[in-house]
Amino acid sequence: MDSNILPVELEKAYRLVTHGPTVLVSASHGGVVDVMAAAWCCALDFAPPKLTVVLDKITRTRELVERSGRFVIQVPNLAQLALVNGVGNNSLHDNPDKLQQHGVELFSVGDNNLPLVAGCSAWLACELVSEPHNQQSYDLFIGEVTAAWADQRIFRQGHWLFEQADARWKSLHHVAGGHYYAIGDAVES
Amino acid sequence: MDSNILPVELEKAYRLVTHGPTVLVSASHGGVVDVMAAAWCCALDFAPPKLTVVLDKITRTRELVERSGRFVIQVPNLAQLALVNGVGNNSLHDNPDKLQQHGVELFSVGDNNLPLVAGCSAWLACELVSEPHNQQSYDLFIGEVTAAWADQRIFRQGHWLFEQADARWKSLHHVAGGHYYAIGDAVES
């Protein structure tokens, strides 16, 4: 593992997604791995940290989440814009080479065997909190964050470093149809 | 109503929150009005548009949402930073003058009598989709968006105009403890 990737304390894991970035969702089951983009991911609780993510029924990733009961939410960055848009507009159902075509490299941490996408800013390993009614009626999935990591060049000691890091590390905030905003300047109240 | 405030087509209402801004939640019941800040609000569906928002049990706003079955999600902007942080760190339970102290001015549209916060960039009128288990177990509330409006100086014909508008209109993205990022530059994939 890249020595820049450090664990994030679980009580600060909510900070990785509270500012509303578009994320990548990855999961694996039975030797199949998929990665998708999701703009609709949101923190849900502090301790234990939980989050929600909307996974459409047409996605292969959703099937892998349901079968394995585990997934990874990762916060990608501006340097990964083409990758994010690529995996977000391409289904593993239609294109078995999707991950390779969009330059997705995977790694894992320890022996948990979860598929983490290389080059992201942060990663949250989640266990699915099974809520069949939410999943079926709303495509709404709840995950409990069991471990988190971040690249220390952009998130360190519980804080994002957007104001001092190179622009390539900025988080992406999708609006619609491949149109994103990068995160901007820090403001304090 | 300010002539800059125009209706947003319901099928494009999801674009008002997909980029992950911190929002204001307002509700009223029995003559009581409250407004709170919420970083954990997320689009849930396109048509009919739905969204989720996390409302802690300690907030008075939550009580008003539960009793009235209606609420407004509004997207505030950089010019309202002090207001957003003020209503987010102050409870109507403790401070009956909360709204006045933080400079909140309210208006309504038509005869629906919902409390909209003046000066915001966009407003989404929501009907609570009652899900008692989610509300009790996760503080998670689902709203169906029944009408939406935006100030045409920052959102027009289905598109945010952050790249051309004055910085005062930028959306706010809270991280923790009064530390926010403003939205940044547009990027296209």
Short mmCIF file of C-alpha atoms in Angstrom, two decimals:
data_model
loop_
_atom_site.label_atom_id
_atom_site.label_comp_id
_atom_site.label_asym_id
_atom_site.label_seq_id
_atom_site.Cartn_x
_atom_site.Cartn_y
_atom_site.Cartn_z
CA MET A 1 0.00 0.00 0.00
CA ASP A 2 1.16 3.52 -0.82
CA SER A 3 2.85 4.91 2.29
CA ASN A 4 0.78 8.11 1.92
CA ILE A 5 -2.38 6.19 2.80
CA LEU A 6 -3.07 6.42 6.50
CA PRO A 7 -5.95 5.22 8.68
CA VAL A 8 -8.65 7.77 9.58
CA GLU A 9 -10.09 7.59 13.10
CA LEU A 10 -13.61 6.22 12.86
CA GLU A 11 -15.07 9.15 14.80
CA LYS A 12 -13.79 11.48 12.09
CA ALA A 13 -14.79 9.34 9.12
CA TYR A 14 -17.99 11.37 8.56
CA ARG A 15 -15.77 14.31 7.55
CA LEU A 16 -14.72 12.44 4.43
CA VAL A 17 -18.20 12.76 2.90
CA THR A 18 -19.98 15.58 4.78
CA HIS A 19 -19.03 18.16 2.16
CA GLY A 20 -21.05 16.22 -0.40
CA PRO A 21 -18.57 14.84 -2.95
CA THR A 22 -19.47 12.45 -5.73
CA VAL A 23 -18.05 9.07 -4.72
CA LEU A 24 -17.03 5.78 -6.23
CA VAL A 25 -18.74 2.65 -4.92
CA SER A 26 -16.91 -0.64 -5.25
CA ALA A 27 -17.82 -4.17 -4.28
CA SER A 28 -16.87 -7.74 -5.11
CA HIS A 29 -18.50 -11.13 -4.89
CA GLY A 30 -17.65 -14.53 -6.35
CA GLY A 31 -14.63 -13.21 -8.19
CA VAL A 32 -16.51 -10.33 -9.85
CA VAL A 33 -15.52 -6.77 -8.99
CA ASP A 34 -17.38 -3.63 -10.03
CA VAL A 35 -16.93 0.08 -9.45
CA MET A 36 -19.56 2.75 -10.10
CA ALA A 37 -19.89 6.48 -9.51
CA ALA A 38 -22.59 7.80 -7.17
CA ALA A 39 -23.46 11.42 -6.60
CA TRP A 40 -26.11 10.46 -4.06
CA CYS A 41 -24.06 9.37 -1.06
CA CYS A 42 -24.45 11.03 2.32
CA ALA A 43 -23.26 10.72 5.90
CA LEU A 44 -25.92 9.34 8.25
CA ASP A 45 -24.32 9.08 11.70
CA PHE A 46 -21.18 9.90 13.65
CA ALA A 47 -20.60 6.92 15.94
CA PRO A 48 -20.60 4.32 14.77
CA PRO A 49 -20.23 6.14 11.47
CA LYS A 50 -22.87 5.29 8.93
CA LEU A 51 -23.71 6.55 5.48
CA THR A 52 -26.38 6.19 2.82
CA VAL A 53 -25.90 5.60 -0.87
CA VAL A 54 -28.43 5.26 -3.68
CA LEU A 55 -27.74 2.27 -5.94
CA ASP A 56 -29.97 1.83 -8.96
CA LYS A 57 -31.32 -1.64 -9.71
CA ILE A 58 -29.65 -1.64 -13.14
CA THR A 59 -26.15 -1.50 -11.66
CA ARG A 60 -24.02 -4.59 -11.27
CA THR A 61 -22.36 -3.02 -8.23
CA ARG A 62 -25.68 -3.13 -6.37
CA GLU A 63 -25.95 -6.87 -6.94
CA LEU A 64 -22.42 -7.35 -5.56
CA VAL A 65 -23.24 -5.21 -2.51
CA GLU A 66 -26.39 -7.22 -1.82
CA ARG A 67 -24.62 -10.54 -2.22
CA SER A 68 -21.46 -9.76 -0.28
CA GLY A 69 -22.95 -7.44 2.33
CA ARG A 70 -19.93 -5.18 1.99
CA PHE A 71 -18.79 -2.25 -0.11
CA VAL A 72 -16.29 0.58 -0.28
CA ILE A 73 -17.13 4.26 -0.66
CA GLN A 74 -14.18 6.23 -1.96
CA VAL A 75 -13.74 9.93 -2.55
CA PRO A 76 -12.16 10.50 -5.97
CA ASN A 77 -10.47 13.67 -7.12
CA LEU A 78 -10.03 15.95 -10.10
CA ALA A 79 -7.13 13.90 -11.47
CA GLN A 80 -9.60 11.01 -11.77
CA LEU A 81 -12.36 12.91 -13.59
CA ALA A 82 -12.29 10.73 -16.72
CA LEU A 83 -12.25 7.56 -14.61
CA VAL A 84 -15.20 8.75 -12.50
CA ASN A 85 -17.28 9.72 -15.47
CA GLY A 86 -16.28 6.56 -17.31
CA VAL A 87 -17.28 4.08 -14.62
CA GLY A 88 -20.42 6.15 -13.98
CA ASN A 89 -21.64 5.83 -17.56
CA ASN A 90 -20.69 2.30 -18.36
CA SER A 91 -22.14 -0.91 -16.99
CA LEU A 92 -20.28 -4.11 -16.25
CA HIS A 93 -23.44 -5.83 -17.52
CA ASP A 94 -22.67 -4.58 -21.05
CA ASN A 95 -18.93 -4.23 -20.88
CA PRO A 96 -16.88 -6.87 -19.05
CA ASP A 97 -13.71 -4.81 -19.63
CA LYS A 98 -15.18 -1.68 -18.05
CA LEU A 99 -12.66 -1.36 -15.22
CA GLN A 100 -9.59 -1.84 -17.41
CA GLN A 101 -10.93 0.51 -20.09
CA HIS A 102 -11.35 3.31 -17.60
CA GLY A 103 -7.99 2.79 -15.94
CA VAL A 104 -9.26 1.45 -12.62
CA GLU A 105 -6.49 -0.08 -10.50
CA LEU A 106 -7.51 -1.90 -7.35
CA PHE A 107 -5.73 -2.65 -4.10
CA SER A 108 -6.73 -4.05 -0.75
CA VAL A 109 -5.73 -3.32 2.82
CA GLY A 110 -4.88 -6.11 5.23
CA ASP A 111 -6.82 -9.31 4.73
CA ASN A 112 -10.31 -7.86 4.28
CA ASN A 113 -10.09 -8.34 0.52
CA LEU A 114 -12.27 -5.30 -0.26
CA PRO A 115 -11.59 -3.70 -3.67
CA LEU A 116 -10.20 -0.19 -3.10
CA VAL A 117 -9.69 2.07 -6.11
CA ALA A 118 -6.11 3.38 -6.35
CA GLY A 119 -5.51 7.12 -6.69
CA CYS A 120 -8.53 8.26 -4.66
CA SER A 121 -8.32 10.71 -1.77
CA ALA A 122 -10.14 8.60 0.83
CA TRP A 123 -11.75 5.21 1.33
CA LEU A 124 -14.50 4.05 3.69
CA ALA A 125 -14.97 0.29 4.15
CA CYS A 126 -18.65 -0.39 4.85
CA GLU A 127 -20.78 -3.26 6.04
CA LEU A 128 -24.28 -3.24 4.62
CA VAL A 129 -26.93 -2.58 7.26
CA SER A 130 -29.67 -4.69 5.72
CA GLU A 131 -32.90 -2.73 5.25
CA PRO A 132 -34.81 -4.58 2.52
CA HIS A 133 -37.70 -2.09 2.42
CA ASN A 134 -35.37 0.88 1.81
CA GLN A 135 -33.34 -1.07 -0.72
CA GLN A 136 -36.36 -2.27 -2.69
CA SER A 137 -38.58 0.82 -2.47
CA TYR A 138 -35.99 3.60 -2.68
CA ASP A 139 -32.74 1.99 -3.92
CA LEU A 140 -31.39 3.33 -0.62
CA PHE A 141 -28.56 1.43 1.04
CA ILE A 142 -27.15 2.04 4.52
CA GLY A 143 -23.55 1.18 5.34
CA GLU A 144 -21.75 1.13 8.66
CA VAL A 145 -18.21 2.34 8.23
CA THR A 146 -15.86 -0.19 9.81
CA ALA A 147 -12.54 1.31 8.68
CA ALA A 148 -11.41 4.38 6.78
CA TRP A 149 -8.23 5.63 5.18
CA ALA A 150 -7.10 8.78 3.45
CA ASP A 151 -4.14 9.96 1.43
CA GLN A 152 -2.23 12.21 3.77
CA ARG A 153 -1.49 14.62 0.95
CA ILE A 154 -5.15 15.71 1.00
CA PHE A 155 -6.67 14.62 4.35
CA ARG A 156 -4.57 14.58 7.50
CA GLN A 157 -5.36 14.51 11.24
CA GLY A 158 -9.07 14.78 10.59
CA HIS A 159 -8.89 17.68 8.14
CA TRP A 160 -9.19 18.13 4.40
CA LEU A 161 -6.28 20.10 2.97
CA PHE A 162 -7.94 21.46 -0.18
CA GLU A 163 -6.68 24.97 0.54
CA GLN A 164 -3.04 23.92 0.45
CA ALA A 165 -2.91 20.89 -1.83
CA ASP A 166 -2.51 20.84 -5.58
CA ALA A 167 -5.78 21.27 -7.54
CA ARG A 168 -5.54 17.67 -8.75
CA TRP A 169 -6.75 16.59 -5.29
CA LYS A 170 -10.01 18.57 -5.31
CA SER A 171 -13.18 16.58 -4.75
CA LEU A 172 -15.75 16.34 -7.56
CA HIS A 173 -19.40 17.36 -7.19
CA HIS A 174 -21.57 16.10 -10.01
CA VAL A 175 -24.65 18.03 -11.13
CA ALA A 176 -25.85 16.18 -14.24
CA GLY A 177 -24.63 14.74 -17.53
CA GLY A 178 -20.88 14.84 -17.00
CA HIS A 179 -20.99 18.38 -15.62
CA TYR A 180 -19.16 18.65 -12.30
CA TYR A 181 -17.88 21.33 -9.97
CA ALA A 182 -14.61 20.92 -8.12
CA ILE A 183 -14.61 21.91 -4.46
CA GLY A 184 -13.47 25.50 -3.90
CA ASP A 185 -12.07 27.78 -1.24
CA ALA A 186 -12.23 27.25 2.52
CA VAL A 187 -14.54 29.62 4.36
CA GLU A 188 -14.89 29.97 8.11
CA SER A 189 -17.90 31.25 9.94
CA MET B 1 -41.95 37.44 -4.07
CA ASP B 2 -38.67 38.63 -5.53
CA SER B 3 -39.05 38.62 -9.33
CA ASN B 4 -35.71 36.78 -9.61
CA ILE B 5 -37.27 33.69 -8.05
CA LEU B 6 -38.55 31.36 -10.75
CA PRO B 7 -40.07 27.88 -10.62
CA VAL B 8 -37.77 24.93 -11.33
CA GLU B 9 -39.20 22.05 -13.36
CA LEU B 10 -39.73 19.10 -11.04
CA GLU B 11 -37.73 16.76 -13.28
CA LYS B 12 -34.69 19.00 -12.78
CA ALA B 13 -35.14 19.61 -9.05
CA TYR B 14 -32.56 16.93 -8.17
CA ARG B 15 -29.89 19.18 -9.69
CA LEU B 16 -30.38 21.66 -6.86
CA VAL B 17 -28.86 19.24 -4.32
CA THR B 18 -26.88 16.65 -6.32
CA HIS B 19 -23.60 18.56 -5.87
CA GLY B 20 -23.88 18.05 -2.11
CA PRO B 21 -24.43 21.49 -0.57
CA THR B 22 -25.19 22.10 3.07
CA VAL B 23 -28.86 23.09 3.21
CA LEU B 24 -31.31 24.88 5.47
CA VAL B 25 -34.35 22.94 6.62
CA SER B 26 -37.45 24.90 7.60
CA ALA B 27 -40.85 23.85 8.86
CA SER B 28 -43.80 25.27 10.73
CA HIS B 29 -46.64 23.93 12.83
CA GLY B 30 -49.14 25.54 15.14
CA GLY B 31 -47.68 29.00 14.67
CA VAL B 32 -44.11 27.91 15.44
CA VAL B 33 -41.47 28.19 12.71
CA ASP B 34 -37.94 26.84 12.88
CA VAL B 35 -34.97 26.77 10.55
CA MET B 36 -31.88 24.58 10.96
CA ALA B 37 -28.78 23.80 8.93
CA ALA B 38 -28.18 20.27 7.67
CA ALA B 39 -25.06 19.02 5.93
CA TRP B 40 -26.58 15.58 5.56
CA CYS B 41 -29.16 16.05 2.85
CA CYS B 42 -29.10 14.07 -0.40
CA ALA B 43 -31.13 13.50 -3.53
CA LEU B 44 -32.92 10.14 -3.57
CA ASP B 45 -34.89 10.00 -6.81
CA PHE B 46 -35.53 11.84 -10.08
CA ALA B 47 -39.28 11.47 -10.75
CA PRO B 48 -41.07 12.14 -8.65
CA PRO B 49 -38.09 13.89 -7.06
CA LYS B 50 -37.30 12.76 -3.55
CA LEU B 51 -34.54 13.55 -1.10
CA THR B 52 -33.28 12.41 2.28
CA VAL B 53 -32.29 14.57 5.21
CA VAL B 54 -30.95 13.64 8.65
CA LEU B 55 -32.75 15.46 11.47
CA ASP B 56 -31.46 14.88 14.98
CA LYS B 57 -33.97 14.22 17.75
CA ILE B 58 -32.79 17.26 19.67
CA THR B 59 -33.89 19.70 16.95
CA ARG B 60 -37.17 21.57 17.16
CA THR B 61 -37.35 21.56 13.36
CA ARG B 62 -37.71 17.78 13.39
CA GLU B 63 -40.73 18.01 15.67
CA LEU B 64 -42.33 20.53 13.30
CA VAL B 65 -41.62 18.29 10.30
CA GLU B 66 -43.17 15.30 12.05
CA ARG B 67 -46.26 17.23 13.12
CA SER B 68 -46.90 19.11 9.89
CA GLY B 69 -45.73 16.45 7.44
CA ARG B 70 -44.09 19.16 5.35
CA PHE B 71 -40.76 20.96 5.16
CA VAL B 72 -38.61 23.08 2.89
CA ILE B 73 -35.04 22.31 1.86
CA GLN B 74 -33.22 25.41 0.70
CA VAL B 75 -29.75 25.87 -0.72
CA PRO B 76 -28.03 28.80 1.00
CA ASN B 77 -25.00 30.66 -0.30
CA LEU B 78 -21.77 32.27 0.77
CA ALA B 79 -23.49 35.60 1.53
CA GLN B 80 -25.50 33.72 4.17
CA LEU B 81 -22.58 32.00 5.89
CA ALA B 82 -23.18 33.61 9.29
CA LEU B 83 -26.90 32.85 9.10
CA VAL B 84 -26.26 29.21 8.17
CA ASN B 85 -23.77 28.68 10.94
CA GLY B 86 -25.96 30.60 13.39
CA VAL B 87 -29.15 28.60 12.88
CA GLY B 88 -27.06 25.43 12.76
CA ASN B 89 -25.58 26.00 16.21
CA ASN B 90 -28.55 27.41 18.06
CA SER B 91 -31.75 25.65 19.08
CA LEU B 92 -35.20 27.14 19.18
CA HIS B 93 -35.65 25.03 22.33
CA ASP B 94 -33.15 27.25 24.15
CA ASN B 95 -33.52 30.48 22.24
CA PRO B 96 -37.00 31.61 21.14
CA ASP B 97 -35.45 34.56 19.30
CA LYS B 98 -33.14 32.36 17.26
CA LEU B 99 -34.48 33.28 13.83
CA GLN B 100 -34.48 37.04 14.44
CA GLN B 101 -31.01 36.94 16.00
CA HIS B 102 -29.53 35.27 12.98
CA GLY B 103 -31.28 37.52 10.48
CA VAL B 104 -33.68 34.95 9.05
CA GLU B 105 -36.42 36.50 6.94
CA LEU B 106 -39.22 34.26 5.75
CA PHE B 107 -41.58 34.40 2.82
CA SER B 108 -44.12 32.06 1.28
CA VAL B 109 -45.16 31.27 -2.26
CA GLY B 110 -48.82 31.05 -3.21
CA ASP B 111 -51.10 29.75 -0.51
CA ASN B 112 -49.05 26.79 0.67
CA ASN B 113 -47.88 28.72 3.73
CA LEU B 114 -44.50 26.98 3.86
CA PRO B 115 -41.73 29.06 5.48
CA LEU B 116 -39.08 29.82 2.82
CA VAL B 117 -35.87 31.54 3.90
CA ALA B 118 -35.19 34.73 1.94
CA GLY B 119 -31.84 35.20 0.24
CA CYS B 120 -31.19 31.55 -0.55
CA SER B 121 -30.30 30.27 -4.02
CA ALA B 122 -33.00 27.59 -4.29
CA TRP B 123 -35.95 26.11 -2.42
CA LEU B 124 -37.53 22.65 -2.54
CA ALA B 125 -40.99 22.23 -0.98
CA CYS B 126 -41.28 18.70 0.39
CA GLU B 127 -43.99 16.43 1.71
CA LEU B 128 -42.78 13.98 4.30
CA VAL B 129 -42.89 10.38 3.10
CA SER B 130 -43.64 8.78 6.44
CA GLU B 131 -41.16 6.04 7.30
CA PRO B 132 -41.31 5.69 11.09
CA HIS B 133 -38.56 3.06 11.28
CA ASN B 134 -36.06 5.21 9.39
CA GLN B 135 -37.03 8.29 11.37
CA GLN B 136 -36.75 6.58 14.75
CA SER B 137 -33.73 4.33 14.12
CA TYR B 138 -31.61 6.55 11.90
CA ASP B 139 -33.04 10.12 12.19
CA LEU B 140 -33.50 9.70 8.44
CA PHE B 141 -36.38 11.55 6.78
CA ILE B 142 -37.57 11.18 3.20
CA GLY B 143 -39.29 14.05 1.41
CA GLU B 144 -41.05 14.11 -1.92
CA VAL B 145 -40.39 17.38 -3.68
CA THR B 146 -43.72 18.89 -4.75
CA ALA B 147 -42.45 22.25 -6.00
CA ALA B 148 -39.09 23.97 -6.42
CA TRP B 149 -37.84 27.46 -7.13
CA ALA B 150 -34.46 29.06 -7.71
CA ASP B 151 -33.05 32.55 -7.97
CA GLN B 152 -32.36 33.02 -11.67
CA ARG B 153 -29.14 34.85 -10.88
CA ILE B 154 -27.57 31.52 -9.83
CA PHE B 155 -29.73 28.70 -11.29
CA ARG B 156 -31.49 29.11 -14.61
CA GLN B 157 -33.03 26.70 -17.13
CA GLY B 158 -31.90 23.70 -15.15
CA HIS B 159 -28.28 24.79 -14.67
CA TRP B 160 -26.23 26.23 -11.84
CA LEU B 161 -24.35 29.36 -12.90
CA PHE B 162 -21.52 29.26 -10.36
CA GLU B 163 -18.92 29.83 -13.07
CA GLN B 164 -20.41 33.18 -14.10
CA ALA B 165 -22.14 34.51 -10.98
CA ASP B 166 -20.64 36.59 -8.21
CA ALA B 167 -18.86 34.58 -5.50
CA ARG B 168 -21.58 35.54 -2.98
CA TRP B 169 -23.83 32.94 -4.65
CA LYS B 170 -21.51 29.96 -4.16
CA SER B 171 -23.00 27.01 -2.31
CA LEU B 172 -21.57 26.01 1.08
CA HIS B 173 -20.22 22.56 1.91
CA HIS B 174 -19.74 22.00 5.62
CA VAL B 175 -17.04 19.70 6.94
CA ALA B 176 -17.14 20.15 10.72
CA GLY B 177 -17.19 22.82 13.41
CA GLY B 178 -17.97 25.89 11.32
CA HIS B 179 -15.41 24.96 8.69
CA TYR B 180 -16.91 25.05 5.18
CA TYR B 181 -15.75 24.96 1.60
CA ALA B 182 -17.45 27.02 -1.08
CA ILE B 183 -18.16 25.29 -4.38
CA GLY B 184 -15.41 25.85 -6.94
CA ASP B 185 -14.78 25.72 -10.66
CA ALA B 186 -16.82 23.90 -13.25
CA VAL B 187 -15.14 20.86 -14.77
CA GLU B 188 -16.39 18.80 -17.70
CA SER B 189 -15.54 15.24 -18.40
#
